[in-house]
CSV table of N, CA and C in Angstrom, one decimal:
chain,number,residue,atom,x,y,z
A,15,MET,N,-14.7,-25.3,21.5
A,15,MET,CA,-13.0,-25.0,20.8
A,15,MET,C,-13.6,-24.2,19.6
A,16,THR,N,-12.7,-23.2,19.5
A,16,THR,CA,-13.2,-22.2,18.3
A,16,THR,C,-12.6,-22.3,17.1
A,17,PRO,N,-13.3,-22.7,16.1
A,17,PRO,CA,-12.4,-23.1,14.9
A,17,PRO,C,-11.1,-21.8,14.7
A,18,ILE,N,-10.0,-22.3,14.1
A,18,ILE,CA,-9.2,-21.1,13.3
A,18,ILE,C,-9.7,-20.7,11.9
A,19,ARG,N,-9.2,-19.5,12.2
A,19,ARG,CA,-9.8,-18.8,11.2
A,19,ARG,C,-9.3,-18.6,10.2
A,20,LEU,N,-8.5,-18.7,8.6
A,20,LEU,CA,-7.9,-18.1,7.6
A,20,LEU,C,-7.5,-16.9,7.1
A,21,ILE,N,-6.8,-15.7,8.1
A,21,ILE,CA,-7.1,-14.6,7.3
A,21,ILE,C,-5.8,-14.0,5.8
A,22,ILE,N,-6.5,-14.4,4.9
A,22,ILE,CA,-5.7,-14.0,3.4
A,22,ILE,C,-5.6,-12.6,3.3
A,23,THR,N,-4.7,-11.8,3.4
A,23,THR,CA,-4.5,-10.4,2.7
A,23,THR,C,-4.3,-10.3,1.9
A,24,ALA,N,-4.8,-9.5,0.4
A,24,ALA,CA,-4.0,-9.2,-0.8
A,24,ALA,C,-3.5,-7.6,-0.4
A,25,ASP,N,-2.3,-7.9,-1.0
A,25,ASP,CA,-1.8,-6.2,-0.8
A,25,ASP,C,-1.9,-5.6,-2.0
A,26,ASP,N,-1.6,-4.3,-1.8
A,26,ASP,CA,-1.6,-3.6,-3.1
A,26,ASP,C,-2.5,-3.1,-4.1
A,27,PHE,N,-4.2,-3.1,-3.1
A,27,PHE,CA,-5.0,-2.7,-3.8
A,27,PHE,C,-4.8,-1.2,-4.8
A,28,GLY,N,-5.2,-0.9,-5.7
A,28,GLY,CA,-4.7,0.9,-6.5
A,28,GLY,C,-3.6,0.4,-7.4
A,29,LEU,N,-2.9,-0.5,-7.0
A,29,LEU,CA,-1.4,-0.6,-8.0
A,29,LEU,C,-1.2,-0.5,-9.3
A,30,THR,N,-2.0,-1.6,-9.6
A,30,THR,CA,-3.0,-1.1,-11.2
A,30,THR,C,-4.4,-1.4,-11.0
A,31,PRO,N,-5.2,-1.1,-12.4
A,31,PRO,CA,-6.6,-1.8,-12.2
A,31,PRO,C,-6.7,-3.3,-12.2
A,32,ALA,N,-5.6,-4.2,-13.4
A,32,ALA,CA,-5.4,-5.7,-13.2
A,32,ALA,C,-5.3,-5.8,-11.8
A,33,THR,N,-4.3,-5.6,-10.8
A,33,THR,CA,-4.0,-6.2,-9.2
A,33,THR,C,-5.5,-6.2,-8.4
A,34,SER,N,-6.0,-5.0,-8.8
A,34,SER,CA,-7.5,-4.3,-7.7
A,34,SER,C,-8.6,-5.4,-8.7
A,35,LYS,N,-8.9,-5.5,-9.6
A,35,LYS,CA,-9.7,-6.9,-10.3
A,35,LYS,C,-9.6,-7.8,-9.7
A,36,ALA,N,-8.2,-8.2,-10.1
A,36,ALA,CA,-7.6,-9.9,-9.4
A,36,ALA,C,-8.0,-9.7,-7.9
A,37,ILE,N,-8.1,-9.3,-6.8
A,37,ILE,CA,-7.9,-8.7,-5.8
A,37,ILE,C,-9.5,-9.0,-5.7
A,38,VAL,N,-10.5,-8.2,-6.0
A,38,VAL,CA,-12.0,-7.8,-5.9
A,38,VAL,C,-12.2,-9.5,-6.3
A,39,GLU,N,-12.0,-10.1,-7.2
A,39,GLU,CA,-12.3,-11.6,-7.7
A,39,GLU,C,-11.8,-12.5,-6.4
A,40,ALA,N,-10.9,-12.5,-6.5
A,40,ALA,CA,-10.2,-13.4,-5.0
A,40,ALA,C,-10.7,-13.4,-3.8
A,41,HIS,N,-11.5,-12.2,-3.4
A,41,HIS,CA,-12.0,-11.9,-2.5
A,41,HIS,C,-13.6,-13.2,-2.9
A,42,ARG,N,-14.1,-12.7,-4.1
A,42,ARG,CA,-15.4,-13.3,-4.3
A,42,ARG,C,-15.2,-14.4,-4.2
A,43,ASP,N,-14.1,-15.4,-4.5
A,43,ASP,CA,-14.2,-16.9,-4.7
A,43,ASP,C,-13.8,-17.1,-3.6
A,44,GLY,N,-14.0,-16.1,-2.5
A,44,GLY,CA,-14.0,-17.1,-0.5
A,44,GLY,C,-12.1,-17.1,-0.6
A,45,ILE,N,-11.2,-16.7,-1.1
A,45,ILE,CA,-9.6,-17.1,-1.4
A,45,ILE,C,-9.5,-15.5,-0.1
A,46,VAL,N,-9.3,-14.7,-0.3
A,46,VAL,CA,-9.1,-13.1,-0.5
A,46,VAL,C,-9.8,-12.7,1.4
A,47,THR,N,-9.4,-12.4,1.8
A,47,THR,CA,-10.9,-12.0,3.4
A,47,THR,C,-10.6,-10.1,3.6
A,48,ARG,N,-9.0,-9.8,3.1
A,48,ARG,CA,-8.5,-8.6,3.1
A,48,ARG,C,-7.4,-8.0,2.7
A,49,THR,N,-8.0,-6.3,2.2
A,49,THR,CA,-6.7,-5.9,1.5
A,49,THR,C,-6.3,-4.6,1.8
A,50,SER,N,-4.9,-4.4,1.5
A,50,SER,CA,-4.5,-3.1,1.8
A,50,SER,C,-4.2,-2.4,0.5
A,51,VAL,N,-4.8,-1.1,0.5
A,51,VAL,CA,-5.1,-0.1,-0.8
A,51,VAL,C,-3.6,0.6,-0.3
A,52,LEU,N,-2.9,0.7,-2.0
A,52,LEU,CA,-2.1,1.6,-2.0
A,52,LEU,C,-2.1,2.8,-2.0
A,53,ALA,N,-2.2,3.4,-1.0
A,53,ALA,CA,-2.8,5.1,-0.7
A,53,ALA,C,-1.8,6.0,-2.3
A,54,VAL,N,-0.7,5.9,-2.5
A,54,VAL,CA,-0.3,6.5,-3.8
A,54,VAL,C,-0.1,6.0,-4.6
A,55,ALA,N,-0.7,5.2,-5.2
A,55,ALA,CA,-0.7,4.3,-6.4
A,55,ALA,C,-1.4,5.3,-7.5
A,56,ARG,N,-0.9,5.3,-8.3
A,56,ARG,CA,-1.3,6.5,-9.9
A,56,ARG,C,-2.8,7.1,-9.8
A,57,ASP,N,-3.6,5.6,-10.2
A,57,ASP,CA,-4.9,5.7,-10.4
A,57,ASP,C,-6.1,5.0,-9.7
A,58,LEU,N,-5.1,5.2,-8.4
A,58,LEU,CA,-6.8,4.9,-7.7
A,58,LEU,C,-7.8,5.4,-7.3
A,59,GLY,N,-8.0,6.6,-7.4
A,59,GLY,CA,-9.8,7.4,-7.4
A,59,GLY,C,-10.7,6.5,-8.3
A,60,ALA,N,-9.6,5.6,-9.7
A,60,ALA,CA,-10.5,5.0,-9.9
A,60,ALA,C,-11.4,3.5,-10.4
A,61,GLN,N,-10.2,3.2,-9.4
A,61,GLN,CA,-10.5,1.7,-8.9
A,61,GLN,C,-11.3,1.5,-7.3
A,62,LEU,N,-11.3,3.2,-6.9
A,62,LEU,CA,-11.8,2.9,-5.3
A,62,LEU,C,-13.2,2.3,-5.8
A,63,ALA,N,-13.9,2.5,-6.2
A,63,ALA,CA,-15.1,2.2,-7.1
A,63,ALA,C,-15.5,0.5,-7.1
A,64,LEU,N,-14.6,0.1,-7.1
A,64,LEU,CA,-14.5,-1.9,-7.4
A,64,LEU,C,-15.1,-2.2,-5.6
A,65,LEU,N,-14.1,-1.9,-4.8
A,65,LEU,CA,-14.5,-1.8,-3.0
A,65,LEU,C,-16.4,-1.6,-2.7
A,66,ASP,N,-17.2,-0.7,-3.5
A,66,ASP,CA,-18.3,-0.7,-3.1
A,66,ASP,C,-19.0,-1.9,-3.7
A,67,ASP,N,-18.5,-3.1,-4.4
A,67,ASP,CA,-19.2,-3.9,-5.1
A,67,ASP,C,-19.4,-5.6,-3.5
A,68,VAL,N,-17.9,-4.9,-3.1
A,68,VAL,CA,-17.4,-6.0,-2.1
A,68,VAL,C,-17.4,-5.2,-0.1
A,69,PRO,N,-18.8,-5.0,0.1
A,69,PRO,CA,-18.7,-4.4,1.6
A,69,PRO,C,-17.9,-5.8,2.7
A,70,ASP,N,-17.8,-6.6,2.6
A,70,ASP,CA,-17.8,-8.0,3.1
A,70,ASP,C,-15.8,-7.8,3.2
A,71,LEU,N,-15.2,-7.2,2.6
A,71,LEU,CA,-13.8,-7.1,1.8
A,71,LEU,C,-13.6,-5.9,3.1
A,72,ALA,N,-12.5,-6.8,4.2
A,72,ALA,CA,-11.7,-5.5,4.9
A,72,ALA,C,-10.7,-5.4,4.1
A,73,VAL,N,-10.7,-4.1,4.6
A,73,VAL,CA,-9.9,-2.5,3.9
A,73,VAL,C,-8.9,-2.5,4.9
A,74,GLY,N,-7.6,-1.8,4.7
A,74,GLY,CA,-6.9,-1.4,5.2
A,74,GLY,C,-5.6,-0.3,4.8
A,75,VAL,N,-5.1,0.1,4.7
A,75,VAL,CA,-4.0,1.0,4.3
A,75,VAL,C,-2.4,0.8,4.2
A,76,HIS,N,-2.3,0.9,3.0
A,76,HIS,CA,-0.7,-0.1,2.7
A,76,HIS,C,0.5,1.7,2.6
A,77,LEU,N,1.0,1.5,3.8
A,77,LEU,CA,1.6,3.4,3.2
A,77,LEU,C,2.7,3.1,3.1
A,78,ALA,N,3.5,3.5,2.1
A,78,ALA,CA,4.2,3.5,1.3
A,78,ALA,C,5.5,4.8,1.7
A,79,GLY,N,6.9,4.2,1.5
A,79,GLY,CA,7.7,5.9,2.0
A,79,GLY,C,9.1,4.9,1.2
A,80,VAL,N,8.9,4.1,0.3
A,80,VAL,CA,10.1,4.2,-0.5
A,80,VAL,C,9.4,3.5,-1.8
A,81,GLY,N,10.6,4.2,-2.8
A,81,GLY,CA,10.0,3.7,-4.1
A,81,GLY,C,10.2,4.2,-4.9
A,82,GLU,N,9.6,3.9,-6.0
A,82,GLU,CA,9.2,4.8,-7.6
A,82,GLU,C,8.2,5.7,-7.1
A,83,ASP,N,7.1,4.9,-6.2
A,83,ASP,CA,5.4,6.5,-6.3
A,83,ASP,C,5.7,7.0,-6.2
A,84,PRO,N,5.3,8.6,-6.2
A,84,PRO,CA,5.0,9.4,-5.5
A,84,PRO,C,4.7,9.6,-4.7
A,85,PRO,N,5.0,10.8,-3.4
A,85,PRO,CA,4.4,11.0,-2.3
A,85,PRO,C,3.1,11.4,-2.2
A,86,LEU,N,1.8,11.4,-1.0
A,86,LEU,CA,0.6,12.2,-1.9
A,86,LEU,C,1.5,14.0,-1.2
A,87,LEU,N,1.9,14.1,0.2
A,87,LEU,CA,2.4,15.4,0.1
A,87,LEU,C,3.6,15.9,-0.2
A,88,SER,N,3.5,17.1,-0.2
A,88,SER,CA,4.5,18.0,-1.2
A,88,SER,C,5.6,17.4,-0.6
A,89,ALA,N,7.2,17.9,-1.0
A,89,ALA,CA,8.1,17.5,-0.5
A,89,ALA,C,8.6,18.9,0.6
A,90,ASP,N,8.0,19.8,0.6
A,90,ASP,CA,7.4,20.7,1.7
A,90,ASP,C,7.5,20.5,2.9
A,91,GLU,N,6.3,19.4,2.6
A,91,GLU,CA,5.5,19.4,4.2
A,91,GLU,C,6.7,17.8,4.7
A,92,ILE,N,7.2,17.0,3.7
A,92,ILE,CA,7.6,15.8,3.8
A,92,ILE,C,9.7,15.8,3.5
A,93,ALA,N,9.8,16.9,4.3
A,93,ALA,CA,11.4,17.2,3.2
A,93,ALA,C,12.3,16.1,4.2
A,94,SER,N,12.8,15.9,4.9
A,94,SER,CA,13.4,14.2,5.4
A,94,SER,C,12.5,12.9,5.5
A,95,LEU,N,11.8,13.3,4.3
A,95,LEU,CA,11.3,11.9,3.9
A,95,LEU,C,11.8,11.8,2.1
A,96,VAL,N,11.5,12.7,1.7
A,96,VAL,CA,12.3,12.6,0.1
A,96,VAL,C,13.2,13.4,-0.3
A,97,ASP,N,13.8,13.2,-1.2
A,97,ASP,CA,15.3,13.5,-1.9
A,97,ASP,C,14.5,15.5,-2.6
A,98,LYS,N,15.8,16.3,-3.4
A,98,LYS,CA,15.4,17.7,-3.5
A,98,LYS,C,14.4,17.2,-4.8
A,99,ALA,N,14.5,16.2,-5.7
A,99,ALA,CA,13.3,16.0,-6.5
A,99,ALA,C,12.2,16.1,-6.2
A,100,GLY,N,12.1,15.8,-4.8
A,100,GLY,CA,10.9,14.9,-3.9
A,100,GLY,C,10.2,13.7,-4.5
A,101,CYS,N,11.1,12.9,-4.4
A,101,CYS,CA,11.6,11.0,-4.3
A,101,CYS,C,11.7,10.3,-3.5
A,102,PHE,N,10.9,9.5,-2.8
A,102,PHE,CA,11.4,8.6,-1.7
A,102,PHE,C,12.5,8.3,-2.0
A,103,ARG,N,13.3,7.4,-0.6
A,103,ARG,CA,14.5,7.0,-0.7
A,103,ARG,C,14.2,5.6,-1.9
A,104,SER,N,15.4,5.1,-1.8
A,104,SER,CA,15.1,3.5,-3.2
A,104,SER,C,14.7,2.6,-2.9
A,105,SER,N,14.9,2.4,-1.6
A,105,SER,CA,14.3,1.1,-0.9
A,105,SER,C,14.7,1.3,0.7
A,106,TRP,N,14.3,0.2,1.4
A,106,TRP,CA,14.0,0.4,3.3
A,106,TRP,C,15.1,0.4,3.2
A,107,ARG,N,16.1,-0.5,2.9
A,107,ARG,CA,17.5,-0.5,3.5
A,107,ARG,C,18.3,0.9,3.6
A,108,VAL,N,17.6,2.0,2.5
A,108,VAL,CA,18.4,2.9,2.7
A,108,VAL,C,17.5,4.0,3.6
A,109,LEU,N,16.4,3.6,3.5
A,109,LEU,CA,15.1,4.7,5.0
A,109,LEU,C,16.0,3.6,6.1
A,110,LEU,N,16.1,2.7,5.9
A,110,LEU,CA,16.6,2.3,8.0
A,110,LEU,C,18.3,3.2,8.1
A,111,ARG,N,18.8,2.7,7.0
A,111,ARG,CA,20.2,3.6,7.4
A,111,ARG,C,19.4,5.0,8.0
A,112,ASP,N,19.1,5.8,7.2
A,112,ASP,CA,18.6,7.0,7.3
A,112,ASP,C,18.5,7.5,8.7
A,113,LEU,N,17.6,6.8,8.9
A,113,LEU,CA,16.6,6.5,10.4
A,113,LEU,C,17.7,6.3,11.3
A,114,ALA,N,18.5,5.2,11.0
A,114,ALA,CA,19.5,5.2,12.1
A,114,ALA,C,20.7,6.3,12.8
A,115,MET,N,20.7,6.8,11.3
A,115,MET,CA,21.4,8.4,10.9
A,115,MET,C,20.8,9.4,11.3
A,116,ARG,N,19.5,9.7,12.4
A,116,ARG,CA,19.0,10.9,12.5
A,116,ARG,C,18.6,11.6,11.6
A,117,ARG,N,19.0,11.4,10.4
A,117,ARG,CA,18.5,11.6,9.2
A,117,ARG,C,17.0,12.3,8.4
A,118,VAL,N,16.0,11.4,9.1
A,118,VAL,CA,14.6,11.9,9.3
A,118,VAL,C,13.9,12.1,10.2
């Protein structure tokens, strides 16, 4: 019988320096097995170096399409995903409504 393996994913690596540091520490303590990188995080570049020291930490991507974080692409490139100011919709509920109404 194969033993059951518990997978713990820590969300939002890159959100803040403290969040990223806590994720790495939790992995080193044997708690966190995976993390998702928030690609639109404002200071992500400086925090990515932390991942070099934890090669066994599985890393995935956290796609963001709503909220206050700015998109990585320009408003012209993703016009139906952002408003006139180039900001994402305020919530997933608004995004789902607009998807249903074929505005995206």
